[in-house]
Amino acid sequence: NKADEIIKEYDVKLDYKIGTMIEIPRACIIADQIAKEAEFFSFGTNDLTQMTFGFSRDDVGKFTPEYIEKGILEKDPFQVIDKEGVGTLVKMGVEKGRKARKNLKIGICGEHGGDPSSVEFCHNVKMTYVSCSPYRVPIARLAAAHAKLKEKKE
């Protein structure tokens, strides 16, 4: 592969992994095929949410409050993972990916990675990591610890 050629050409030692962002519903559906080549998945849940709902992040703030008020949405899906829709796709992607590659590293990136409810969801579907904005890291770490403790109690 090209990376190995460059490493050899420059005579450097470099460990690297090949991975992919999972940001569209189809990628979740064919995650087993993708995992045959990828060593890690990073779910881009903002884009996946946008593609799943057909919402534009640019104008979602104009109608989401009314959708929540009328019970169409429980919460803003860009703040908290929509477990029924986006969550189902993520869970499918995790399961299919791990079926094809047992040691697949899987996580999410974006604002969901700093939301306690979303971090708990990630723990429950057996993700390896979450990534979020630096200011949300303490919240994410605390939420991950809480999810682990909650699991031990059950």
XYZ file of N, CA and C in Angstrom:
462
model
N 0.829 -1.180 0.000
C 0.000 0.000 0.000
C 0.877 1.247 0.000
N 0.287 2.359 -0.313
C 1.023 3.618 -0.491
C 1.715 4.065 0.793
N 1.054 3.942 1.918
C 1.662 4.359 3.187
C 2.929 3.559 3.466
N 2.881 2.258 3.257
C 4.063 1.417 3.481
C 5.201 1.790 2.534
N 4.862 2.137 1.300
C 5.884 2.566 0.337
C 6.594 3.833 0.823
N 5.838 4.788 1.306
C 6.414 6.053 1.783
C 7.263 5.818 3.024
N 6.794 4.994 3.940
C 7.554 4.675 5.150
C 8.884 4.039 4.772
N 8.848 3.135 3.841
C 10.074 2.466 3.389
C 11.004 3.458 2.683
N 10.440 4.291 1.828
C 11.231 5.274 1.078
C 11.982 6.222 2.008
N 11.332 6.667 3.079
C 11.949 7.616 4.006
C 12.626 6.936 5.192
N 12.608 5.614 5.201
C 13.274 4.825 6.232
C 12.910 5.302 7.643
N 11.605 5.368 7.883
C 11.121 5.755 9.210
C 10.304 4.609 9.792
N 10.197 4.623 11.109
C 9.334 3.661 11.791
C 8.054 4.387 12.150
N 6.966 3.858 11.700
C 5.693 4.518 11.942
C 4.590 3.472 12.029
N 3.968 3.416 13.185
C 2.804 2.545 13.343
C 1.564 3.368 13.015
N 0.686 2.825 12.253
C -0.534 3.527 11.898
C -1.663 2.526 11.720
N -2.865 3.052 11.783
C -4.050 2.233 11.556
C -4.864 2.880 10.440
N -5.516 2.044 9.685
C -6.416 2.511 8.632
C -7.837 2.413 9.181
N -8.548 3.517 9.122
C -9.912 3.521 9.630
C -10.805 4.403 8.792
N -12.027 4.537 9.230
C -12.990 5.321 8.458
C -14.003 6.008 9.358
N -14.525 7.102 8.849
C -15.663 7.753 9.480
C -16.920 7.050 8.967
N -17.837 6.806 9.866
C -19.137 6.235 9.509
C -20.142 7.371 9.695
N -20.559 7.971 8.582
C -21.373 9.180 8.661
C -22.671 9.124 7.863
N -22.879 8.028 7.149
C -24.120 7.908 6.380
C -24.780 6.568 6.703
N -26.101 6.504 6.622
C -26.793 5.266 6.977
C -26.279 4.028 6.245
N -25.960 4.147 4.975
C -25.499 2.977 4.220
C -24.218 2.397 4.810
N -23.358 3.242 5.326
C -22.119 2.743 5.939
C -22.428 1.863 7.144
N -23.467 2.189 7.894
C -23.875 1.351 9.029
C -24.393 0.005 8.536
N -25.120 0.043 7.449
C -25.723 -1.172 6.902
C -24.670 -2.127 6.350
N -23.607 -1.592 5.748
C -22.559 -2.449 5.168
C -21.279 -2.420 6.007
N -21.420 -2.153 7.293
C -20.257 -2.045 8.182
C -19.397 -3.303 8.183
N -20.001 -4.460 7.997
C -19.217 -5.698 7.958
C -18.254 -5.696 6.776
N -18.692 -5.188 5.647
C -17.814 -5.102 4.476
C -16.701 -4.079 4.699
N -17.049 -2.957 5.294
C -16.066 -1.900 5.553
C -15.017 -2.386 6.549
N -15.447 -3.134 7.556
C -14.533 -3.611 8.608
C -13.495 -4.592 8.087
N -13.719 -5.166 6.940
C -12.707 -6.061 6.369
C -11.449 -5.285 5.991
N -11.587 -3.988 5.760
C -10.453 -3.132 5.397
C -10.057 -2.176 6.517
N -11.011 -1.734 7.312
C -10.761 -0.716 8.340
C -10.422 -1.346 9.680
N -9.469 -0.730 10.385
C -9.096 -1.196 11.721
C -9.838 -0.428 12.811
N -10.457 0.690 12.432
C -11.271 1.425 13.394
C -12.393 2.151 12.664
N -13.472 2.373 13.401
C -14.597 3.183 12.942
C -14.714 4.372 13.879
N -15.002 5.519 13.331
C -15.374 6.677 14.124
C -16.715 7.157 13.580
N -17.745 6.999 14.384
C -19.072 7.424 13.959
C -19.162 8.941 14.053
N -19.382 9.582 12.924
C -19.633 11.019 12.891
C -21.119 11.222 13.098
N -21.517 11.299 14.353
C -22.949 11.261 14.663
C -23.687 12.530 14.259
N -22.996 13.656 14.135
C -23.695 14.852 13.649
C -24.139 14.649 12.204
N -23.216 14.203 11.348
C -23.575 13.962 9.948
C -24.551 12.795 9.824
N -24.346 11.749 10.617
C -25.259 10.606 10.569
C -26.669 11.029 10.985
N -26.768 11.878 11.980
C -28.068 12.405 12.413
C -28.702 13.220 11.297
N -27.913 14.074 10.691
C -28.418 14.913 9.604
C -28.929 14.062 8.446
N -28.155 13.041 8.078
C -28.545 12.176 6.959
C -29.756 11.301 7.310
N -29.828 10.837 8.544
C -30.925 9.961 8.956
C -32.250 10.713 9.011
N -32.226 11.901 9.586
C -33.446 12.697 9.700
C -33.764 13.491 8.434
N -32.736 13.770 7.634
C -32.929 14.666 6.498
C -33.000 16.116 6.942
N -32.449 16.408 8.121
C -32.415 17.773 8.650
C -31.128 18.460 8.219
N -31.195 19.751 8.049
C -29.999 20.555 7.833
C -29.607 21.170 9.173
N -28.348 20.992 9.557
C -27.902 21.577 10.823
C -27.991 23.097 10.801
N -27.959 23.667 9.606
C -27.988 25.124 9.491
C -29.316 25.731 9.929
N -30.409 25.001 9.749
C -31.699 25.582 10.125
C -32.498 24.746 11.125
N -31.873 23.717 11.684
C -32.586 22.831 12.610
C -33.097 23.591 13.841
N -32.375 24.620 14.249
C -32.787 25.400 15.418
C -34.086 26.153 15.213
N -34.483 26.319 13.968
C -35.712 27.057 13.674
C -36.969 26.239 13.959
N -36.857 24.915 13.864
C -38.066 24.102 14.043
C -37.963 23.070 15.166
N -36.760 22.753 15.621
C -36.623 21.724 16.655
C -37.382 22.058 17.936
N -37.314 23.300 18.435
C -38.069 23.583 19.667
C -39.564 23.269 19.533
N -40.134 23.579 18.379
C -41.555 23.287 18.173
C -41.793 21.777 18.081
N -40.885 21.056 17.426
C -41.000 19.595 17.340
C -40.952 18.971 18.735
N -40.097 19.498 19.584
C -39.984 18.982 20.951
C -41.257 19.321 21.731
N -41.705 20.556 21.601
C -42.915 21.008 22.297
C -44.135 20.166 21.913
N -44.231 19.775 20.642
C -45.381 19.002 20.160
C -45.185 17.497 20.305
N -44.050 17.080 20.854
C -43.811 15.662 21.086
C -43.352 14.889 19.859
N -43.029 15.592 18.797
C -42.527 14.925 17.589
C -41.125 14.387 17.857
N -40.335 15.183 18.552
C -39.006 14.770 19.011
C -38.977 14.850 20.524
N -38.247 13.937 21.137
C -38.099 13.985 22.593
C -37.073 15.047 22.982
N -35.947 15.071 22.243
C -34.861 16.024 22.500
C -34.243 16.420 21.174
N -33.411 17.432 21.198
C -32.679 17.847 20.001
C -31.727 16.720 19.610
N -31.922 16.091 18.445
C -31.099 14.938 18.070
C -29.637 15.280 17.782
N -29.314 16.567 17.688
C -27.917 16.964 17.515
C -27.222 17.151 18.862
N -28.004 17.133 19.939
C -27.447 17.248 21.288
C -27.401 15.899 22.000
N -28.430 15.077 21.788
C -28.558 13.767 22.427
C -28.860 12.743 21.331
N -28.120 11.645 21.308
C -28.339 10.637 20.262
C -29.784 10.148 20.278
N -30.397 10.160 19.114
C -31.735 9.607 18.911
C -31.583 8.088 18.882
N -31.859 7.451 19.996
C -31.594 6.015 20.127
C -32.447 5.161 19.182
N -33.677 5.572 18.912
C -34.562 4.765 18.060
C -34.129 4.754 16.597
N -33.657 5.867 16.085
C -33.274 5.955 14.680
C -31.770 5.863 14.491
N -31.085 6.937 14.829
C -29.628 6.989 14.687
C -28.979 5.904 15.543
N -29.481 5.722 16.750
C -28.928 4.704 17.644
C -29.038 3.302 17.074
N -30.149 3.018 16.422
C -30.319 1.707 15.789
C -29.284 1.507 14.689
N -29.041 2.541 13.902
C -28.019 2.459 12.852
C -26.629 2.275 13.452
N -26.327 3.027 14.503
C -25.020 2.912 15.157
C -24.837 1.505 15.714
N -25.841 1.010 16.427
C -25.764 -0.339 17.005
C -25.547 -1.379 15.908
N -26.254 -1.238 14.808
C -26.084 -2.148 13.677
C -24.648 -2.073 13.149
N -24.129 -0.857 13.006
C -22.765 -0.686 12.518
C -21.732 -1.294 13.442
N -21.921 -1.111 14.744
C -21.002 -1.689 15.734
C -21.044 -3.216 15.653
N -22.233 -3.778 15.676
C -22.374 -5.243 15.665
C -21.835 -5.861 14.379
N -22.187 -5.291 13.243
C -21.717 -5.839 11.968
C -20.209 -5.663 11.821
N -19.706 -4.509 12.265
C -18.268 -4.274 12.190
C -17.486 -5.257 13.034
N -17.932 -5.470 14.267
C -17.228 -6.391 15.166
C -17.379 -7.844 14.735
N -18.469 -8.161 14.061
C -18.632 -9.529 13.566
C -17.572 -9.823 12.500
N -17.251 -8.825 11.704
C -16.256 -8.995 10.642
C -14.825 -8.847 11.156
N -14.637 -8.034 12.200
C -13.295 -7.803 12.760
C -13.435 -7.678 14.277
N -13.100 -8.737 14.971
C -13.313 -8.815 16.429
C -12.644 -7.678 17.206
N -11.438 -7.267 16.795
C -10.689 -6.262 17.550
C -10.877 -4.850 17.002
N -11.955 -4.614 16.275
C -12.244 -3.310 15.692
C -12.405 -2.264 16.791
N -11.667 -1.175 16.688
C -11.826 -0.049 17.613
C -12.975 0.800 17.082
N -13.891 1.162 17.963
C -15.079 1.897 17.526
C -15.385 3.013 18.514
N -15.665 4.193 17.975
C -16.036 5.316 18.817
C -16.879 6.320 18.064
N -17.138 7.433 18.731
C -17.846 8.532 18.076
C -17.027 9.794 18.236
N -17.279 10.731 17.352
C -16.664 12.044 17.488
C -17.758 13.086 17.307
N -17.571 14.204 17.928
C -18.562 15.271 17.842
C -19.185 15.557 19.189
N -20.179 16.397 19.168
C -20.786 16.859 20.415
C -21.488 15.757 21.195
N -21.972 14.723 20.523
C -22.592 13.610 21.250
C -21.601 12.965 22.215
N -20.322 13.021 21.892
C -19.297 12.427 22.750
C -19.164 13.103 24.100
N -19.769 14.256 24.258
C -19.731 14.960 25.533
C -21.079 15.032 26.227
N -22.064 14.359 25.697
C -23.395 14.329 26.302
C -23.533 13.070 27.148
N -23.829 13.198 28.446
C -23.889 12.024 29.325
C -24.792 10.893 28.833
N -25.979 11.208 28.359
C -26.897 10.173 27.868
C -26.316 9.464 26.643
N -25.687 10.223 25.770
C -25.083 9.646 24.565
C -23.859 8.805 24.908
N -23.075 9.250 25.895
C -21.909 8.474 26.340
C -22.371 7.139 26.919
N -23.445 7.155 27.691
C -23.988 5.905 28.233
C -24.440 4.981 27.098
N -25.079 5.551 26.094
C -25.477 4.755 24.930
C -24.244 4.110 24.285
N -23.186 4.888 24.110
C -21.947 4.364 23.507
C -21.387 3.211 24.329
N -21.421 3.346 25.635
C -20.959 2.275 26.520
C -21.825 1.021 26.335
N -23.124 1.220 26.279
C -24.048 0.087 26.172
C -23.921 -0.674 24.856
N -23.521 0.015 23.780
C -23.343 -0.684 22.497
C -21.898 -1.136 22.312
N -21.104 -1.004 23.370
C -19.724 -1.532 23.410
C -18.734 -0.784 22.516
N -18.878 0.548 22.478
C -17.871 1.335 21.774
C -16.585 1.359 22.590
N -15.482 1.632 21.916
C -14.173 1.651 22.548
C -13.851 3.023 23.138
N -14.336 4.082 22.499
C -13.968 5.433 22.930
C -15.029 6.445 22.493
N -14.968 7.613 23.099
C -15.726 8.771 22.635
C -14.739 9.926 22.478
N -15.053 10.813 21.578
C -14.231 11.992 21.334
C -15.167 13.192 21.331
N -14.716 14.295 21.910
C -15.572 15.474 21.980
C -14.715 16.725 22.092
N -15.359 17.864 22.149
C -14.664 19.134 22.335
C -13.914 19.110 23.661
N -12.753 19.760 23.717
C -11.949 19.731 24.951
C -12.717 20.134 26.213
N -13.565 21.142 26.110
C -14.285 21.586 27.307
C -15.300 20.557 27.792
N -15.649 19.578 26.949
C -16.623 18.561 27.347
C -15.966 17.274 27.853
N -14.637 17.208 27.781
C -13.926 15.989 28.198
C -14.248 15.599 29.643
N -14.214 16.525 30.608
C -14.546 16.110 31.985
C -15.950 15.506 32.095
N -16.901 16.068 31.378
C -18.267 15.543 31.392
C -18.286 14.134 30.800
N -17.577 13.953 29.684
C -17.540 12.643 29.018
C -16.901 11.590 29.914
N -15.810 11.944 30.579
C -15.131 10.986 31.463
C -16.029 10.588 32.629
N -16.674 11.566 33.219
C -17.585 11.293 34.332
C -18.766 10.432 33.866
N -19.307 10.737 32.696
C -20.429 9.957 32.160
C -20.005 8.522 31.858
N -18.791 8.340 31.341
C -18.293 6.986 31.047
C -18.133 6.184 32.337
N -17.590 6.827 33.365
C -17.434 6.149 34.655
C -18.806 5.795 35.236
N -19.738 6.717 35.136
C -21.090 6.481 35.643
C -21.748 5.311 34.906
N -21.580 5.254 33.589
C -22.166 4.160 32.793
C -21.583 2.818 33.214
N -20.282 2.784 33.478
C -19.625 1.538 33.899
C -20.144 1.099 35.271
N -20.264 2.047 36.193
C -20.783 1.725 37.529
C -22.235 1.252 37.458
N -23.024 1.906 36.629
C -24.427 1.519 36.456
C -24.519 0.094 35.913
N -23.634 -0.248 34.980
C -23.606 -1.595 34.408
C -23.276 -2.631 35.484
N -22.333 -2.309 36.355
C -21.936 -3.251 37.411
C -23.072 -3.501 38.396
N -23.903 -2.472 38.646
C -25.033 -2.618 39.567
C -26.109 -3.541 38.999
N -26.248 -3.539 37.684
C -27.337 -4.299 37.041
C -27.030 -5.739 36.911
